[in-house]
């Protein structure tokens, strides 16, 4: 922030130097400017601009914060405090004349992608991009194959994408992990590279991963009775017919993020004893203590399910059920997740729960994959040197 | 005349085993131990591809161990009880280690204030760590002594039979390969079938012994497990057990670049002092050190092998460089009393 204040003073002292100073300022720094726990966002593209706001998804902060103009210029800045290690995705809302638009930060090359496009990224000091998410030629590569499967439950034909570990042999049995929103996990969390690395380093045991997508995602994943029928009665037998899988719930995992977390927990809840390893990332576990929720009709079955789950969490299974939950501290869902995990623990379930100073986004989910997968399917990392 | 002893790094992505064997003119049948691969120990396709024209004599010690357990229930019960007690005991070792490592960290922080004042304390704690590590080997052996029924497995007919098969196979082979994999499984099953004695004899007879990764680790006096950044826990090295005691004074550290924070010299120096007087030897793909004609030397790719220095740096020997390392032990000398 000090550098912006100095810039502002220098321009005030000599307004004719504004353009040169701004060009020099923006070309010699990386943005946002990070100093301690303060991130200073800066906007200037040389064009006439009325106003700039910071658009972010940090629950608890004003969602569109207005920048301050450097007097006599079209440059704007905003300083906000963020926790150590935080990671914030953002855009700028720029107003010119009567028109406003959302743009990525023109001075920040860091981007994060999701199904809706991309955002700029502000990684605070302490945040580290995990090395295990990057392809490593020292780790053997698994392979991806797909097959089509008719679903009577949903009355359509679906593509199932399957990850096979590099060591896969048809006559050898492996654990199974079913991933909701599999295509997005592959695209936005580098799931294949993550699996190759974690399995290659023996942090995770070799396993088969089946990735599925929802047709009408939100409707299917939102505690829909057809969903467990699709996963348990259709997908699972098809996978067992194609691949040799280890038996027992301790060798079957299911995971997902957001509504995919609901779909995972709902499937495990509806068919207890099938899946014994659950990875629930930023699960949309909305509930009500009294009265109605205000999240819209899509959430009705979800709230009804979570309310029932809170009454009977033991229905999920016993101590042999292992659940990994994670949530970003900048999500509105943090309160639901925080309150669910002690309830599950209270029902004698083996739960590990992690919060991170990040939001409801794919990188937050990616960054927790190592902790979750190694907890659910631990490998022999201390013992194997191949 | 001692046979050549070759220590290689991991054989992926580029295997250098064929070149190493060719350099020593190995032509006859080659015995192969892949017990560290556990259930996959008989999947030799990759080795066969790498060594065309060689007859591979597989010694399926993983499978033989299981067979002996099935055929000798008394031995199996004693052995399993012994292993259970060793695993239980390890909780005490880790508690001691944790306390000493906490003290070490705290004292290292004090060093910045007055190094002269705290250096003796630091030295004391490092000595304590070494003592704790040393004691764990003694205690594990002591636990073994308490269950003598499992001490000499090859005195049981089923184990003696497999021991004999290994002995016969080694008689007919000019080289023996010990692959990597699960170091605990490999170490235990080799001891169980009496390979500690047979390996020494094999070398003493002039046979070529070539081991890589976990296979190399088992040849040392102690097997040290290491992983600096595990997803869970503090990531401090642990002594697993005694090794086969073929190569004294060395602790092999395969995949060091992936498993250790090599650029953290302070941390690496801590490991070096803890292992002392033994030397840490890092082994990456392409590493090749060998003991031939009474001397160690380094071959292989530059930078792939490293000798851990007291200051936490690595010395990467040049190709052909002679290494001042202890000579291997042979035959009876190599044998541990209570495997």
XYZ file of C-alpha atoms in Angstrom:
725
model
C 0.000 0.000 0.000
C 2.871 2.333 0.772
C 4.043 2.202 -2.824
C 0.608 3.291 -4.048
C 0.518 6.132 -1.540
C 3.972 7.228 -2.691
C 2.829 7.045 -6.297
C -0.252 9.089 -5.501
C 1.843 11.762 -3.778
C 4.322 11.915 -6.631
C 1.541 12.381 -9.159
C -0.080 15.044 -6.989
C 3.234 16.905 -6.858
C 3.708 16.722 -10.610
C 0.479 15.860 -12.479
C 2.200 16.032 -15.863
C 4.276 13.003 -14.894
C 1.207 10.858 -14.185
C 1.219 8.704 -17.314
C 4.945 8.025 -17.185
C 4.785 7.213 -13.512
C 1.815 4.879 -13.976
C 3.522 3.095 -16.845
C 6.641 2.687 -14.774
C 4.599 1.588 -11.751
C 2.639 -1.108 -13.584
C 5.587 -2.439 -15.554
C 7.946 -2.959 -12.658
C 5.739 -4.769 -10.165
C 3.677 -7.889 -9.808
C 0.069 -7.429 -8.782
C -1.656 -7.494 -6.401
C 1.102 -5.992 -4.288
C 1.529 -8.222 -1.258
C 2.911 -6.745 1.947
C 2.468 -8.766 5.112
C -1.209 -9.546 5.428
C -2.278 -6.771 3.038
C -3.024 -7.215 -0.652
C -3.173 -4.027 -2.685
C -5.111 -4.355 -5.919
C -4.408 -1.858 -8.663
C -6.146 -0.998 -11.905
C -5.002 1.227 -14.714
C -5.193 0.517 -18.425
C -4.764 4.025 -19.762
C -8.429 4.389 -20.662
C -10.981 6.681 -19.127
C -12.650 4.849 -16.269
C -15.449 5.875 -13.919
C -15.124 3.291 -11.207
C -13.548 -0.041 -10.313
C -14.751 -2.618 -7.851
C -13.192 -5.836 -6.633
C -15.443 -8.824 -7.294
C -14.541 -11.805 -5.168
C -16.155 -14.735 -3.448
C -14.925 -14.261 0.085
C -17.918 -14.873 2.303
C -17.804 -12.368 5.117
C -16.296 -9.524 3.120
C -18.387 -7.032 1.194
C -18.762 -8.809 -2.145
C -17.981 -5.828 -4.377
C -15.487 -3.485 -2.805
C -14.942 -0.094 -4.376
C -11.473 1.066 -5.354
C -10.095 4.480 -4.527
C -9.060 6.712 -7.438
C -5.610 8.259 -7.542
C -6.603 11.904 -7.976
C -6.227 13.271 -11.453
C -5.835 9.839 -13.055
C -7.822 6.821 -14.222
C -5.852 4.625 -11.853
C -7.570 2.941 -8.916
C -6.436 0.949 -5.943
C -7.801 -1.012 -3.029
C -6.000 -2.534 -0.065
C -7.570 -5.340 1.935
C -6.302 -7.544 4.688
C -6.286 -11.278 4.080
C -5.062 -14.158 6.244
C -1.601 -15.679 5.877
C -1.693 -18.471 3.327
C -4.996 -17.321 1.858
C -5.805 -17.680 -1.791
C -8.473 -15.486 -3.333
C -9.945 -15.619 -6.819
C -11.213 -12.305 -8.114
C -12.178 -10.090 -11.005
C -12.422 -6.358 -11.494
C -15.763 -4.759 -12.230
C -14.852 -1.785 -14.399
C -17.366 0.957 -15.173
C -16.919 3.139 -18.209
C -19.698 5.509 -19.163
C -22.936 3.651 -18.574
C -21.433 0.221 -19.066
C -19.831 -2.137 -16.595
C -17.966 -5.354 -17.202
C -16.068 -7.976 -15.254
C -12.449 -8.459 -16.242
C -9.449 -10.323 -15.011
C -6.717 -8.211 -13.465
C -4.706 -6.971 -16.471
C -1.517 -6.783 -14.414
C -1.738 -10.239 -12.842
C -0.764 -13.270 -14.930
C -2.018 -15.759 -12.322
C -5.293 -17.326 -13.421
C -7.573 -20.092 -12.238
C -10.045 -21.851 -14.473
C -13.455 -23.304 -13.780
C -16.468 -24.315 -15.872
C -17.543 -20.682 -16.017
C -14.278 -19.293 -17.353
C -11.336 -17.965 -15.413
C -10.485 -15.603 -12.568
C -7.402 -13.791 -11.439
C -5.708 -15.217 -8.378
C -4.258 -13.513 -5.349
C -2.065 -15.975 -3.416
C -1.092 -14.436 -0.082
C 2.316 -15.080 1.476
C 2.311 -18.608 2.831
C 0.244 -20.079 0.029
C 2.237 -22.624 -1.967
C 1.152 -24.267 -5.206
C 1.636 -27.956 -4.359
C 4.332 -29.688 -6.374
C 2.378 -32.920 -6.392
C -0.202 -31.386 -8.719
C 2.316 -30.993 -11.530
C 3.105 -33.835 -13.943
C 6.267 -35.627 -12.824
C 8.085 -37.724 -15.390
C 9.653 -39.673 -12.543
C 6.236 -41.133 -11.724
C 4.750 -43.762 -13.962
C 1.676 -42.631 -15.850
C -1.683 -44.254 -15.393
C -4.091 -44.314 -18.295
C -7.578 -43.084 -18.943
C -10.239 -45.030 -20.775
C -13.951 -44.505 -21.241
C -17.007 -46.620 -21.778
C -20.683 -45.937 -22.309
C -23.332 -47.173 -19.935
C -27.121 -47.065 -20.149
C -28.774 -45.744 -17.042
C -32.279 -47.040 -16.369
C -32.443 -44.760 -13.344
C -32.050 -41.631 -15.441
C -33.199 -43.049 -18.798
C -30.115 -42.028 -20.751
C -26.686 -43.209 -21.845
C -23.661 -41.988 -19.940
C -19.952 -41.848 -20.406
C -17.851 -43.279 -17.611
C -14.217 -42.200 -17.568
C -11.864 -44.571 -15.784
C -8.356 -43.998 -14.476
C -6.209 -47.123 -14.306
C -2.941 -46.924 -12.373
C 0.245 -47.545 -14.319
C 0.749 -50.897 -12.651
C -2.767 -52.069 -13.517
C -3.039 -55.760 -14.353
C -6.383 -57.256 -15.390
C -5.953 -60.187 -13.012
C -5.173 -58.068 -9.969
C -7.870 -56.516 -7.771
C -7.838 -52.826 -6.837
C -9.835 -50.478 -4.632
C -12.336 -48.221 -6.380
C -13.024 -44.527 -6.063
C -16.087 -42.990 -7.731
C -15.725 -39.277 -8.494
C -18.657 -36.971 -9.130
C -18.030 -34.197 -11.666
C -15.173 -36.346 -12.924
C -14.607 -34.305 -16.083
C -14.201 -31.128 -14.070
C -11.900 -32.832 -11.580
C -9.732 -33.996 -14.483
C -9.731 -30.579 -16.122
C -9.500 -28.206 -13.177
C -7.725 -30.183 -10.455
C -5.248 -32.072 -12.673
C -6.647 -35.218 -11.091
C -4.758 -37.572 -13.387
C -1.391 -35.993 -12.596
C -2.314 -35.951 -8.907
C -3.167 -39.658 -8.976
C -0.031 -40.517 -10.945
C 2.113 -38.613 -8.457
C 0.486 -39.822 -5.244
C 0.410 -43.434 -6.418
C 3.915 -43.145 -7.900
C 5.258 -41.857 -4.586
C 3.426 -44.599 -2.729
C 1.431 -42.053 -0.758
C -1.764 -43.610 -2.099
C -2.260 -47.267 -2.927
C -2.862 -48.039 -6.589
C -6.577 -47.705 -7.207
C -9.103 -47.519 -10.015
C -10.981 -44.249 -10.277
C -14.340 -44.010 -12.051
C -15.349 -40.484 -12.989
C -18.944 -39.613 -13.743
C -20.789 -36.431 -14.591
C -24.378 -35.574 -13.913
C -26.813 -35.064 -16.786
C -28.866 -32.404 -15.093
C -26.230 -32.043 -12.407
C -27.877 -30.006 -9.709
C -31.108 -31.967 -9.886
C -29.326 -35.340 -9.925
C -26.788 -34.536 -7.219
C -29.228 -32.879 -4.838
C -30.275 -35.906 -2.789
C -32.145 -37.416 -5.709
C -33.379 -40.992 -5.011
C -32.446 -41.977 -8.563
C -28.800 -41.185 -7.949
C -27.933 -44.047 -5.559
C -29.765 -46.380 -7.945
C -27.520 -45.197 -10.790
C -24.313 -45.393 -8.777
C -24.922 -48.580 -6.784
C -27.225 -50.637 -9.012
C -25.881 -49.670 -12.414
C -22.408 -48.146 -12.313
C -20.912 -50.400 -9.647
C -21.931 -53.718 -11.302
C -20.684 -52.406 -14.653
C -17.325 -51.534 -13.116
C -17.123 -54.882 -11.358
C -17.809 -56.610 -14.672
C -15.036 -54.698 -16.452
C -12.385 -54.544 -13.745
C -11.244 -56.723 -10.901
C -12.120 -54.760 -7.757
C -11.373 -55.485 -4.133
C -14.503 -56.338 -2.189
C -15.862 -54.573 0.865
C -16.779 -50.996 1.741
C -13.238 -50.290 2.989
C -12.115 -50.675 -0.615
C -14.811 -48.481 -2.133
C -14.688 -44.709 -2.036
C -16.939 -41.999 -3.342
C -16.217 -38.311 -3.562
C -17.362 -34.994 -4.876
C -17.395 -31.272 -4.300
C -20.259 -28.926 -3.549
C -23.432 -30.718 -4.733
C -21.115 -33.591 -5.671
C -20.350 -33.836 -1.954
C -24.056 -34.091 -1.270
C -24.404 -36.772 -3.954
C -21.562 -38.736 -2.337
C -22.891 -38.527 1.214
C -26.453 -39.152 0.034
C -25.398 -42.297 -1.836
C -23.473 -43.610 1.187
C -26.405 -42.772 3.434
C -29.036 -44.325 1.158
C -27.059 -47.532 0.674
C -25.107 -48.056 3.880
C -22.334 -50.621 3.700
C -21.497 -50.037 0.040
C -19.029 -47.152 0.282
C -16.691 -47.034 3.262
C -14.435 -44.167 2.146
C -15.975 -40.730 1.595
C -14.316 -37.543 0.439
C -16.628 -34.570 0.782
C -15.259 -31.259 -0.455
C -17.201 -28.106 0.362
C -20.322 -30.203 0.630
C -23.542 -28.225 0.200
C -24.840 -29.585 3.476
C -27.464 -26.933 4.169
C -29.862 -27.662 7.000
C -32.393 -25.878 9.133
C -32.832 -25.938 12.864
C -36.226 -24.303 12.572
C -38.338 -22.890 9.755
C -37.528 -22.956 6.044
C -34.266 -22.357 4.287
C -33.901 -19.519 1.812
C -31.768 -21.160 -0.861
C -34.508 -21.993 -3.391
C -36.431 -25.153 -4.308
C -33.370 -26.955 -5.690
C -32.155 -27.226 -2.134
C -35.377 -28.656 -0.666
C -34.349 -32.315 -0.927
C -30.817 -31.461 0.225
C -32.041 -29.711 3.360
C -34.511 -32.527 4.052
C -31.700 -35.070 3.713
C -29.208 -33.219 5.887
C -31.883 -32.585 8.513
C -32.590 -36.312 8.618
C -28.888 -37.151 8.632
C -28.429 -34.913 11.640
C -31.057 -36.921 13.458
C -29.585 -40.305 12.533
C -25.913 -39.941 11.572
C -25.182 -43.482 12.748
C -27.109 -44.853 9.786
C -24.035 -44.151 7.652
C -22.058 -46.929 9.318
C -19.615 -47.529 12.103
C -16.002 -46.827 12.952
C -14.839 -48.636 9.818
C -16.357 -45.838 7.741
C -13.754 -43.179 7.057
C -14.746 -39.686 5.973
C -12.546 -36.844 4.801
C -14.237 -33.447 4.763
C -12.798 -30.146 3.637
C -14.147 -26.667 3.189
C -12.868 -23.215 2.355
C -13.059 -20.636 5.107
C -14.273 -18.084 2.564
C -17.408 -20.069 1.682
C -20.874 -19.624 3.096
C -20.944 -23.423 3.362
C -18.250 -23.331 6.034
C -20.823 -23.164 8.820
C -22.690 -26.234 7.594
C -19.487 -28.203 7.205
C -18.106 -27.091 10.539
C -21.217 -28.172 12.343
C -21.596 -31.458 10.487
C -18.203 -32.924 11.305
C -18.559 -33.046 15.120
C -21.983 -34.561 14.628
C -20.508 -37.339 12.489
C -17.684 -37.851 14.969
C -20.253 -38.059 17.724
C -21.801 -40.979 15.875
C -18.447 -42.780 16.195
C -17.476 -42.210 12.585
C -13.818 -41.760 11.719
C -13.776 -38.198 10.367
C -10.916 -35.957 9.329
C -11.831 -32.355 8.652
C -9.717 -29.607 7.115
C -10.383 -25.927 6.515
C -8.318 -23.770 4.213
C -8.256 -19.997 3.690
C -9.670 -20.340 0.189
C -13.062 -20.291 -1.478
C -15.556 -22.508 -3.239
C -13.340 -23.294 -6.192
C -11.505 -26.085 -7.958
C -8.040 -25.111 -6.781
C -9.168 -25.258 -3.168
C -10.479 -28.751 -3.869
C -7.328 -29.702 -5.777
C -5.098 -28.591 -2.927
C -6.870 -30.896 -0.476
C -6.686 -34.009 -2.696
C -3.408 -35.202 -1.235
C -4.574 -35.003 2.342
C -7.910 -36.626 1.540
C -6.715 -39.409 -0.707
C -3.804 -40.365 1.539
C -6.180 -40.519 4.491
C -8.733 -42.645 2.676
C -6.380 -44.889 0.685
C -2.982 -44.687 2.388
C -0.020 -46.141 0.593
C 3.240 -47.540 1.936
C 5.250 -44.372 1.458
C 7.681 -45.050 4.310
C 8.359 -48.600 3.223
C 8.494 -48.730 -0.557
C 11.644 -47.695 -2.467
C 11.350 -49.067 -5.969
C 38.558 -62.967 -4.159
C 35.406 -60.994 -3.472
C 32.934 -60.763 -6.323
C 31.850 -57.383 -7.621
C 29.236 -55.580 -5.545
C 27.133 -53.104 -7.497
C 24.789 -50.593 -5.920
C 22.446 -48.874 -8.355
C 19.831 -46.172 -8.103
C 16.165 -46.686 -9.023
C 15.809 -48.327 -12.403
C 13.202 -45.865 -13.687
C 12.829 -44.067 -15.963
C 16.087 -45.275 -17.585
C 17.440 -48.654 -16.414
C 21.226 -48.895 -16.244
C 21.262 -52.488 -15.049
C 22.031 -53.871 -18.552
C 25.036 -51.565 -18.918
C 26.293 -52.376 -15.428
C 26.093 -56.129 -15.991
C 27.630 -55.851 -19.440
C 30.528 -53.864 -17.979
C 31.337 -56.877 -15.811
C 30.900 -59.359 -18.608
C 28.044 -61.231 -16.962
C 26.999 -63.996 -19.311
C 25.723 -66.921 -17.268
C 22.408 -67.396 -15.501
C 21.356 -64.556 -13.220
C 19.487 -65.131 -9.973
C 16.797 -62.574 -9.262
C 15.140 -61.563 -5.985
C 12.073 -59.367 -6.373
C 10.383 -60.097 -3.025
C 9.976 -56.364 -2.407
C 7.398 -56.317 -5.169
C 5.248 -58.543 -2.955
C 2.280 -59.955 -4.893
C 3.864 -58.845 -8.155
C 7.198 -60.550 -7.531
C 6.843 -62.891 -10.491
C 6.234 -60.101 -13.008
C 9.664 -60.187 -14.577
C 8.727 -58.974 -18.054
C 10.507 -55.642 -17.668
C 13.673 -57.329 -16.391
C 13.545 -59.831 -19.233
C 13.174 -56.968 -21.700
C 16.132 -55.162 -20.157
C 18.321 -58.268 -20.061
C 17.705 -60.120 -23.330
C 19.773 -63.223 -23.797
C 20.248 -63.775 -20.086
C 18.691 -66.697 -18.295
C 16.924 -65.335 -15.219
C 16.580 -67.701 -12.260
C 13.821 -66.278 -10.134
C 13.966 -66.827 -6.375
C 10.376 -66.155 -5.318
C 11.078 -65.456 -1.654
C 7.807 -63.603 -1.119
C 5.835 -66.635 -2.205
C 8.157 -69.096 -0.425
C 7.808 -67.218 2.828
C 4.025 -67.550 2.573
C 4.318 -71.222 1.708
C 6.596 -71.896 4.664
C 4.130 -70.128 6.937
C 1.330 -72.326 5.647
C 3.391 -75.494 6.020
C 4.928 -74.687 9.416
C 2.171 -73.377 11.680
C 4.342 -73.427 14.825
C 7.001 -71.347 13.135
C 4.372 -69.056 11.636
C 2.734 -68.448 15.005
C 6.063 -67.673 16.666
C 7.118 -65.430 13.822
C 3.843 -63.518 13.736
C 3.923 -63.016 17.492
C 7.480 -61.734 17.243
C 6.553 -59.262 14.517
C 3.525 -58.121 16.503
C 5.703 -57.395 19.507
C 8.245 -55.534 17.400
C 5.501 -53.365 15.902
C 4.145 -52.663 19.375
C 7.574 -51.756 20.685
C 8.059 -49.244 17.864
C 5.546 -46.905 19.540
C 8.052 -46.460 22.360
C 10.884 -45.841 19.895
C 8.847 -43.164 18.119
C 7.978 -41.509 21.424
C 11.666 -41.336 22.372
C 12.567 -40.088 18.927
C 9.856 -37.429 19.006
C 11.031 -36.089 22.358
C 14.667 -35.969 21.233
C 13.759 -34.279 17.951
C 11.699 -31.670 19.800
C 14.700 -30.991 22.032
C 16.915 -30.752 18.987
C 14.656 -28.181 17.295
C 14.433 -26.116 20.456
C 18.195 -26.173 20.953
C 18.867 -25.312 17.331
C 16.686 -22.241 17.818
C 18.775 -21.277 20.854
C 21.982 -21.557 18.841
C 21.231 -18.242 17.157
C 21.518 -16.506 20.553
C 24.810 -17.966 21.707
C 26.273 -20.765 19.635
C 29.198 -21.373 21.997
C 26.894 -21.828 24.953
C 24.484 -24.193 23.255
C 26.768 -26.228 20.971
C 27.545 -28.777 23.714
C 23.804 -29.211 24.290
C 23.242 -29.721 20.582
C 26.022 -32.306 20.466
C 24.506 -34.059 23.442
C 21.102 -34.285 21.817
C 22.559 -35.595 18.566
C 24.388 -38.253 20.602
C 21.099 -39.060 22.297
C 19.399 -39.446 18.943
C 22.111 -41.817 17.797
C 21.748 -43.741 21.029
C 17.985 -44.004 20.568
C 18.478 -45.246 17.004
C 21.123 -47.705 18.074
C 19.002 -48.924 20.939
C 16.064 -49.666 18.685
C 18.168 -52.145 16.714
C 19.275 -53.758 19.983
C 15.751 -53.863 21.370
C 14.326 -55.398 18.203
C 17.004 -58.074 18.358
C 16.250 -58.572 22.038
C 12.556 -59.091 21.239
C 13.602 -61.659 18.673
C 15.688 -63.454 21.289
C 12.650 -63.711 23.500
C 10.934 -65.858 20.876
C 13.618 -68.369 19.867
C 11.130 -70.554 18.015
C 11.324 -68.101 15.137
C 15.034 -67.340 15.387
C 16.336 -70.014 13.011
C 13.517 -70.543 10.514
C 15.547 -72.751 8.225
C 15.728 -75.362 10.977
C 12.102 -76.122 10.045
C 11.818 -78.524 7.075
C 9.757 -76.236 4.845
C 12.106 -73.294 5.363
C 15.155 -75.514 5.017
C 13.820 -76.733 1.698
C 13.492 -73.177 0.324
C 16.830 -72.188 1.846
C 18.352 -75.139 0.008
C 16.724 -74.142 -3.260
C 18.186 -70.649 -2.942
C 21.595 -72.097 -2.125
C 21.471 -74.405 -5.158
C 20.323 -71.611 -7.436
C 23.124 -69.341 -6.291
C 25.650 -72.118 -6.997
C 24.601 -72.152 -10.621
C 24.423 -68.375 -11.122
C 27.208 -65.906 -11.745
C 25.170 -62.900 -10.645
C 22.400 -62.099 -8.207
C 20.060 -59.140 -8.567
C 18.075 -57.729 -5.653
C 15.373 -55.350 -6.833
C 13.715 -52.559 -4.858
C 10.193 -52.453 -3.485
C 8.900 -52.832 0.066
C 12.068 -52.700 2.127
C 10.562 -54.254 5.269
C 9.110 -57.198 3.412
C 12.309 -57.686 1.459
C 14.532 -57.480 4.515
C 12.422 -59.793 6.626
C 11.907 -62.437 3.986
C 15.561 -62.488 3.009
C 16.539 -63.023 6.634
C 13.789 -65.568 7.105
C 15.225 -67.716 4.324
C 18.824 -67.292 5.468
C 19.976 -65.033 2.670
C 22.212 -63.032 4.991
C 24.593 -65.956 5.100
C 24.142 -67.010 1.504
C 24.819 -63.530 0.129
C 28.114 -63.254 1.941
C 29.140 -66.685 0.703
C 28.037 -65.824 -2.815
C 30.192 -62.706 -2.851
C 33.113 -64.513 -1.244
C 32.924 -67.095 -4.026
C 33.283 -64.367 -6.624
C 29.631 -63.952 -7.582
C 28.406 -60.534 -8.696
C 25.813 -58.971 -6.427
C 23.794 -56.086 -7.794
C 21.127 -54.364 -5.718
C 19.101 -51.218 -6.236
C 16.756 -49.035 -4.191
C 15.234 -51.102 -1.375
C 17.466 -53.984 -2.422
C 20.499 -51.821 -1.678
C 18.998 -50.566 1.596
C 18.747 -54.129 2.917
C 22.497 -54.678 2.463
C 23.451 -52.010 5.024
C 23.950 -52.522 8.758
C 20.745 -50.611 9.413
C 17.686 -49.961 7.302
C 16.702 -46.311 7.672
C 13.297 -45.135 6.451
C 12.960 -41.534 5.331
C 10.364 -39.189 3.871
C 10.718 -35.509 4.734
C 7.293 -34.316 3.602
C 4.752 -37.021 4.271
C 1.080 -36.090 4.028
C 0.758 -36.992 7.670
C 3.187 -36.819 10.592
C 6.484 -35.031 11.113
C 8.593 -36.633 8.435
C 11.634 -37.623 10.464
C 13.776 -40.567 9.468
C 13.384 -43.788 11.446
C 15.515 -46.856 11.879
C 13.479 -49.841 10.779
C 15.783 -52.659 11.742
C 19.195 -54.138 11.193
C 20.026 -54.844 7.584
C 21.881 -57.805 6.134
C 25.168 -56.199 7.257
C 26.944 -56.770 3.956
C 28.014 -53.151 3.430
C 28.991 -51.552 6.739
C 29.207 -47.814 7.273
C 26.669 -46.888 4.602
C 22.984 -45.964 4.679
C 21.401 -45.930 1.237
C 18.926 -43.193 0.419
C 17.222 -43.988 -2.917
C 14.883 -41.420 -4.511
C 16.494 -38.812 -2.248
C 15.557 -35.903 -4.509
C 11.907 -36.819 -4.186
C 11.910 -37.926 -0.572
C 14.326 -35.546 1.134
C 14.596 -31.753 1.256
C 18.080 -31.805 -0.191
C 18.287 -28.031 -0.459
C 17.613 -27.648 3.273
C 21.215 -28.131 4.302
C 20.520 -27.635 7.981
C 18.006 -30.432 7.955
C 20.271 -32.635 5.858
C 23.172 -31.917 8.215
C 20.977 -33.090 11.063
C 20.389 -36.351 9.207
C 24.119 -36.682 8.468
C 25.011 -36.238 12.143
C 22.321 -38.631 13.188
C 23.548 -41.325 10.817
C 27.207 -40.743 11.716
C 29.572 -42.590 11.728
C 27.671 -44.187 8.861
C 27.536 -42.237 5.611
C 24.327 -41.438 3.781
C 24.514 -42.337 0.086
C 21.807 -40.828 -2.096
C 20.813 -42.841 -5.133
C 18.863 -41.377 -8.033
C 18.112 -43.013 -11.336
C 21.497 -43.438 -13.022
C 23.479 -43.887 -9.811
C 26.029 -46.685 -9.932
C 28.690 -47.285 -7.311
C 30.596 -50.515 -7.051
C 33.123 -52.356 -4.916
C 35.550 -54.132 -7.223
C 39.114 -55.300 -6.603
C 39.086 -54.080 -3.041
C 37.929 -50.530 -3.699
C 34.750 -48.508 -4.076
C 34.319 -46.252 -7.066
C 31.543 -44.340 -8.699
C 30.340 -44.933 -12.238
C 26.998 -43.957 -13.683
C 25.482 -40.582 -14.350
C 27.046 -37.477 -12.832
C 24.956 -36.200 -9.942
C 22.911 -39.378 -9.614
C 24.856 -40.637 -6.593
C 25.703 -38.383 -3.670
C 27.657 -38.764 -0.459
C 26.016 -36.851 2.371
C 28.485 -34.464 3.993
C 28.466 -33.303 7.638
C 27.361 -29.828 6.504
C 24.274 -31.255 4.820
C 25.507 -30.876 1.254
C 26.069 -33.740 -1.148
C 29.314 -34.683 -2.776
C 28.530 -35.999 -6.245
C 31.475 -38.164 -7.264
C 32.874 -37.828 -10.745
C 32.765 -40.851 -13.072
C 35.453 -43.279 -12.021
C 36.162 -41.447 -8.775
C 37.452 -43.677 -5.991
C 35.288 -43.552 -2.874
C 36.712 -43.789 0.595
C 34.060 -46.128 1.983
C 34.341 -49.264 4.135
C 34.786 -52.594 2.389
C 31.882 -55.058 2.414
C 31.713 -57.805 5.014
C 31.564 -61.381 3.894
C 30.250 -64.701 5.072
C 29.909 -65.308 8.807
C 30.937 -61.782 9.642
C 27.886 -60.497 7.830
C 25.459 -62.594 9.744
C 23.249 -61.168 12.451
C 22.809 -63.528 15.384
C 19.062 -63.160 15.708
C 17.398 -62.490 12.385
